[in-house]
PDB file of C-alpha atoms in Angstrom:
ATOM      1  CA  UNK A  44     -69.857  65.441-128.326  1.00 43.00           C
ATOM      2  CA  UNK A  45     -66.566  67.408-129.093  1.00 44.00           C
ATOM      3  CA  UNK A  46     -63.593  66.578-127.078  1.00 45.00           C
ATOM      4  CA  UNK A  47     -62.894  70.279-126.130  1.00 42.00           C
ATOM      5  CA  UNK A  48     -66.105  70.275-124.367  1.00 43.00           C
ATOM      6  CA  UNK A  49     -65.996  67.426-122.162  1.00 43.00           C
ATOM      7  CA  UNK A  50     -66.068  67.962-118.580  1.00 46.00           C
ATOM      8  CA  UNK A  51     -63.394  66.586-116.584  1.00 50.00           C
ATOM      9  CA  UNK A  52     -64.911  63.866-114.684  1.00 52.00           C
ATOM     10  CA  UNK A  53     -61.800  63.981-112.170  1.00 73.00           C
ATOM     11  CA  UNK A  54     -62.559  67.191-110.650  1.00 84.00           C
ATOM     12  CA  UNK A  55     -64.291  66.373-107.297  1.00 94.00           C
ATOM     13  CA  UNK A  56     -65.894  68.334-105.415  1.00 94.00           C
ATOM     14  CA  UNK A  57     -64.200  69.979-102.083  1.00 94.00           C
ATOM     15  CA  UNK A  58     -63.217  68.050 -99.083  1.00 95.00           C
ATOM     16  CA  UNK A  59     -62.571  64.475-101.289  1.00 97.00           C
ATOM     17  CA  UNK A  60     -59.274  63.678-102.581  1.00 96.00           C
ATOM     18  CA  UNK A  61     -57.633  60.590-104.531  1.00 96.00           C
ATOM     19  CA  UNK A  62     -55.360  58.649-102.595  1.00 95.00           C
ATOM     20  CA  UNK A  63     -53.669  54.885-101.795  1.00 93.00           C
ATOM     21  CA  UNK A  64     -54.681  52.881 -99.668  1.00 90.00           C
ATOM     22  CA  UNK A  65     -53.368  51.902 -96.405  1.00 90.00           C
ATOM     23  CA  UNK A  66     -52.942  47.996 -95.690  1.00 87.00           C
ATOM     24  CA  UNK A  67     -54.784  48.220 -92.752  1.00 92.00           C
ATOM     25  CA  UNK A  68     -58.155  48.761 -94.715  1.00 94.00           C
ATOM     26  CA  UNK A  69     -57.968  46.052 -96.476  1.00 94.00           C
ATOM     27  CA  UNK A  70     -60.201  44.362 -94.184  1.00 94.00           C
ATOM     28  CA  UNK A  71     -62.688  46.999 -93.784  1.00 96.00           C
ATOM     29  CA  UNK A  72     -63.142  46.856 -97.940  1.00 95.00           C
ATOM     30  CA  UNK A  73     -63.236  43.233 -97.753  1.00 95.00           C
ATOM     31  CA  UNK A  74     -66.473  43.739 -95.317  1.00 95.00           C
ATOM     32  CA  UNK A  75     -68.173  46.240 -97.580  1.00 94.00           C
ATOM     33  CA  UNK A  76     -68.623  43.300-100.526  1.00 92.00           C
ATOM     34  CA  UNK A  77     -70.318  39.896-100.711  1.00 91.00           C
ATOM     35  CA  UNK A  78     -67.803  39.176-103.688  1.00 88.00           C
ATOM     36  CA  UNK A  79     -64.974  36.368-101.406  1.00 89.00           C
ATOM     37  CA  UNK A  80     -61.638  38.429-101.693  1.00 89.00           C
ATOM     38  CA  UNK A  81     -58.510  38.306 -99.360  1.00 91.00           C
ATOM     39  CA  UNK A  82     -56.524  40.778 -98.355  1.00 91.00           C
ATOM     40  CA  UNK A  83     -53.343  39.200-100.199  1.00 88.00           C
ATOM     41  CA  UNK A  84     -55.610  39.249-103.935  1.00 86.00           C
ATOM     42  CA  UNK A  85     -56.590  42.866-103.465  1.00 88.00           C
ATOM     43  CA  UNK A  86     -53.076  43.925-102.654  1.00 85.00           C
ATOM     44  CA  UNK A  87     -52.402  42.676-105.996  1.00 84.00           C
ATOM     45  CA  UNK A  88     -54.917  44.484-107.538  1.00 88.00           C
ATOM     46  CA  UNK A  89     -54.825  47.560-109.096  1.00 90.00           C
ATOM     47  CA  UNK A  90     -56.920  50.311-107.111  1.00 95.00           C
ATOM     48  CA  UNK A  91     -57.762  53.891-106.058  1.00 96.00           C
ATOM     49  CA  UNK A  92     -59.164  55.027-102.302  1.00 97.00           C
ATOM     50  CA  UNK A  93     -60.669  57.848-102.352  1.00 98.00           C
ATOM     51  CA  UNK A  94     -61.003  60.097 -99.247  1.00 98.00           C
ATOM     52  CA  UNK A  95     -63.168  62.731 -97.543  1.00 97.00           C
ATOM     53  CA  UNK A  96     -62.583  64.848 -95.113  1.00 95.00           C
ATOM     54  CA  UNK A  97     -64.631  68.152 -94.038  1.00 91.00           C
ATOM     55  CA  UNK A  98     -62.807  71.549 -94.724  1.00 86.00           C
ATOM     56  CA  UNK A  99     -61.990  73.488 -91.612  1.00 82.00           C
ATOM     57  CA  UNK A 100     -60.930  77.169 -91.627  1.00 69.00           C
ATOM     58  CA  UNK A 101     -57.148  76.279 -91.704  1.00 63.00           C
ATOM     59  CA  UNK A 102     -57.275  73.746 -94.565  1.00 57.00           C
ATOM     60  CA  UNK A 103     -56.636  75.884 -97.686  1.00 54.00           C
ATOM     61  CA  UNK A 104     -53.566  77.154 -96.212  1.00 52.00           C
ATOM     62  CA  UNK A 105     -52.354  73.634 -95.070  1.00 52.00           C
ATOM     63  CA  UNK A 106     -53.038  71.799 -98.233  1.00 46.00           C
ATOM     64  CA  UNK A 107     -51.336  74.616-100.544  1.00 40.00           C
ATOM     65  CA  UNK A 108     -48.206  73.641 -98.329  1.00 38.00           C
ATOM     66  CA  UNK A 109     -48.511  70.031 -97.765  1.00 41.00           C
ATOM     67  CA  UNK A 110     -50.527  68.486-100.846  1.00 43.00           C
ATOM     68  CA  UNK A 111     -53.649  67.777-101.329  1.00 54.00           C
ATOM     69  CA  UNK A 112     -54.713  64.805 -99.159  1.00 58.00           C
ATOM     70  CA  UNK A 113     -51.075  64.458 -97.055  1.00 53.00           C
ATOM     71  CA  UNK A 114     -50.314  65.019 -93.290  1.00 49.00           C
ATOM     72  CA  UNK A 115     -46.791  65.866 -92.185  1.00 44.00           C
ATOM     73  CA  UNK A 116     -44.501  62.828 -93.289  1.00 50.00           C
ATOM     74  CA  UNK A 117     -46.777  62.116 -96.159  1.00 55.00           C
ATOM     75  CA  UNK A 118     -49.342  59.765 -94.481  1.00 60.00           C
ATOM     76  CA  UNK A 119     -52.907  60.281 -96.370  1.00 74.00           C
ATOM     77  CA  UNK A 120     -55.541  61.788 -94.069  1.00 86.00           C
ATOM     78  CA  UNK A 121     -59.562  61.555 -94.249  1.00 94.00           C
ATOM     79  CA  UNK A 122     -62.029  58.786 -94.239  1.00 96.00           C
ATOM     80  CA  UNK A 123     -62.264  56.400 -96.747  1.00 97.00           C
ATOM     81  CA  UNK A 124     -65.309  56.876 -98.308  1.00 98.00           C
ATOM     82  CA  UNK A 125     -65.142  54.918-101.722  1.00 98.00           C
ATOM     83  CA  UNK A 126     -62.730  52.713-104.087  1.00 98.00           C
ATOM     84  CA  UNK A 127     -62.357  50.750-107.409  1.00 97.00           C
ATOM     85  CA  UNK A 128     -60.145  47.834-107.909  1.00 96.00           C
ATOM     86  CA  UNK A 129     -58.981  46.435-111.486  1.00 94.00           C
ATOM     87  CA  UNK A 130     -59.535  42.815-112.176  1.00 90.00           C
ATOM     88  CA  UNK A 131     -56.540  40.096-113.229  1.00 85.00           C
ATOM     89  CA  UNK A 132     -57.235  41.456-117.001  1.00 86.00           C
ATOM     90  CA  UNK A 133     -57.345  45.328-116.155  1.00 88.00           C
ATOM     91  CA  UNK A 134     -61.171  45.492-115.768  1.00 93.00           C
ATOM     92  CA  UNK A 135     -63.395  47.044-113.177  1.00 96.00           C
ATOM     93  CA  UNK A 136     -63.788  44.676-111.185  1.00 94.00           C
ATOM     94  CA  UNK A 137     -64.968  46.015-107.713  1.00 95.00           C
ATOM     95  CA  UNK A 138     -66.334  49.516-107.010  1.00 97.00           C
ATOM     96  CA  UNK A 139     -67.733  51.119-104.183  1.00 98.00           C
ATOM     97  CA  UNK A 140     -69.287  54.316-102.643  1.00 98.00           C
ATOM     98  CA  UNK A 141     -70.022  54.299 -99.027  1.00 98.00           C
ATOM     99  CA  UNK A 142     -74.038  55.218 -98.832  1.00 98.00           C
ATOM    100  CA  UNK A 143     -73.865  58.629 -97.633  1.00 98.00           C
ATOM    101  CA  UNK A 144     -71.743  60.099-100.082  1.00 98.00           C
ATOM    102  CA  UNK A 145     -73.624  58.713-103.361  1.00 98.00           C
ATOM    103  CA  UNK A 146     -75.291  61.008-105.931  1.00 97.00           C
ATOM    104  CA  UNK A 147     -72.301  63.471-106.666  1.00 96.00           C
ATOM    105  CA  UNK A 148     -70.682  61.652-109.341  1.00 96.00           C
ATOM    106  CA  UNK A 149     -67.650  59.806-107.149  1.00 97.00           C
ATOM    107  CA  UNK A 150     -68.258  56.297-108.802  1.00 97.00           C
ATOM    108  CA  UNK A 151     -67.401  57.899-111.938  1.00 96.00           C
ATOM    109  CA  UNK A 152     -64.654  60.114-110.537  1.00 96.00           C
ATOM    110  CA  UNK A 153     -62.737  57.296-108.903  1.00 97.00           C
ATOM    111  CA  UNK A 154     -62.908  54.716-111.954  1.00 96.00           C
ATOM    112  CA  UNK A 155     -62.214  57.327-114.365  1.00 96.00           C
ATOM    113  CA  UNK A 156     -58.735  58.752-112.300  1.00 96.00           C
ATOM    114  CA  UNK A 157     -58.199  54.672-111.812  1.00 96.00           C
ATOM    115  CA  UNK A 158     -57.745  53.959-115.701  1.00 94.00           C
ATOM    116  CA  UNK A 159     -56.380  57.465-116.552  1.00 94.00           C
ATOM    117  CA  UNK A 160     -53.263  55.979-113.506  1.00 93.00           C
ATOM    118  CA  UNK A 161     -53.154  52.674-115.400  1.00 92.00           C
ATOM    119  CA  UNK A 162     -52.765  54.404-118.590  1.00 91.00           C
ATOM    120  CA  UNK A 163     -49.919  55.871-117.473  1.00 91.00           C
ATOM    121  CA  UNK A 164     -48.183  53.407-115.731  1.00 91.00           C
ATOM    122  CA  UNK A 165     -49.543  50.111-114.140  1.00 88.00           C
ATOM    123  CA  UNK A 166     -47.676  50.037-110.810  1.00 87.00           C
ATOM    124  CA  UNK A 167     -48.748  53.404-109.772  1.00 89.00           C
ATOM    125  CA  UNK A 168     -51.851  52.201-109.107  1.00 91.00           C
ATOM    126  CA  UNK A 169     -50.376  48.942-107.721  1.00 88.00           C
ATOM    127  CA  UNK A 170     -51.407  46.627-110.729  1.00 85.00           C
ATOM    128  CA  UNK A 171     -49.385  43.396-110.688  1.00 78.00           C
ATOM    129  CA  UNK A 172     -50.523  40.719-112.826  1.00 69.00           C
ATOM    130  CA  UNK A 173     -50.995  37.270-111.492  1.00 63.00           C
ATOM    131  CA  UNK A 174     -47.793  35.300-112.982  1.00 63.00           C
ATOM    132  CA  UNK A 175     -49.141  32.766-114.990  1.00 57.00           C
ATOM    133  CA  UNK A 176     -52.601  33.591-115.387  1.00 50.00           C
ATOM    134  CA  UNK A 177     -54.537  32.942-118.730  1.00 50.00           C
ATOM    135  CA  UNK A 178     -57.932  33.341-119.226  1.00 45.00           C
ATOM    136  CA  UNK A 179     -58.145  29.438-120.100  1.00 46.00           C
ATOM    137  CA  UNK A 180     -56.651  28.596-116.668  1.00 46.00           C
ATOM    138  CA  UNK A 181     -59.445  26.163-115.077  1.00 47.00           C
ATOM    139  CA  UNK A 182     -61.489  26.238-117.412  1.00 44.00           C
ATOM    140  CA  UNK A 183     -62.337  22.771-118.915  1.00 43.00           C
ATOM    141  CA  UNK A 184     -62.775  21.925-122.965  1.00 41.00           C
ATOM    142  CA  UNK A 185     -65.214  20.356-124.722  1.00 43.00           C
ATOM    143  CA  UNK A 186     -62.011  17.597-125.556  1.00 45.00           C
ATOM    144  CA  UNK A 187     -60.913  16.908-121.668  1.00 44.00           C
TER     145      UNK A 187
END
């Protein structure tokens, strides 16, 4: 496909918007996976949340005035329905979309947006590499 015909996959259906996580949501995220994770570990990894808020009659004007997905005071609004986390090596390590929101391309959108933001500025998505971490840490070699 020619670059000029590629569709922007980060365009979201009405009512959905990207956001940051709130610290109190980490327990909910952990409850949705069998992969053992701690809040501390998740807080160190780059991540992006996707929220849904059913549109209402007055939302169009409020959204233009306040900015997408924000309420007064800058706090994110809407239900957390999807997320993507990076691993310590910047690979995608966790991706989830709540069952009732699947089939809309949201997993692709949140992944693409996460990597777009990572390419611009790793700190913008909260990515902080673990100090002293290397691929070989804890791996035994044949000579040991």
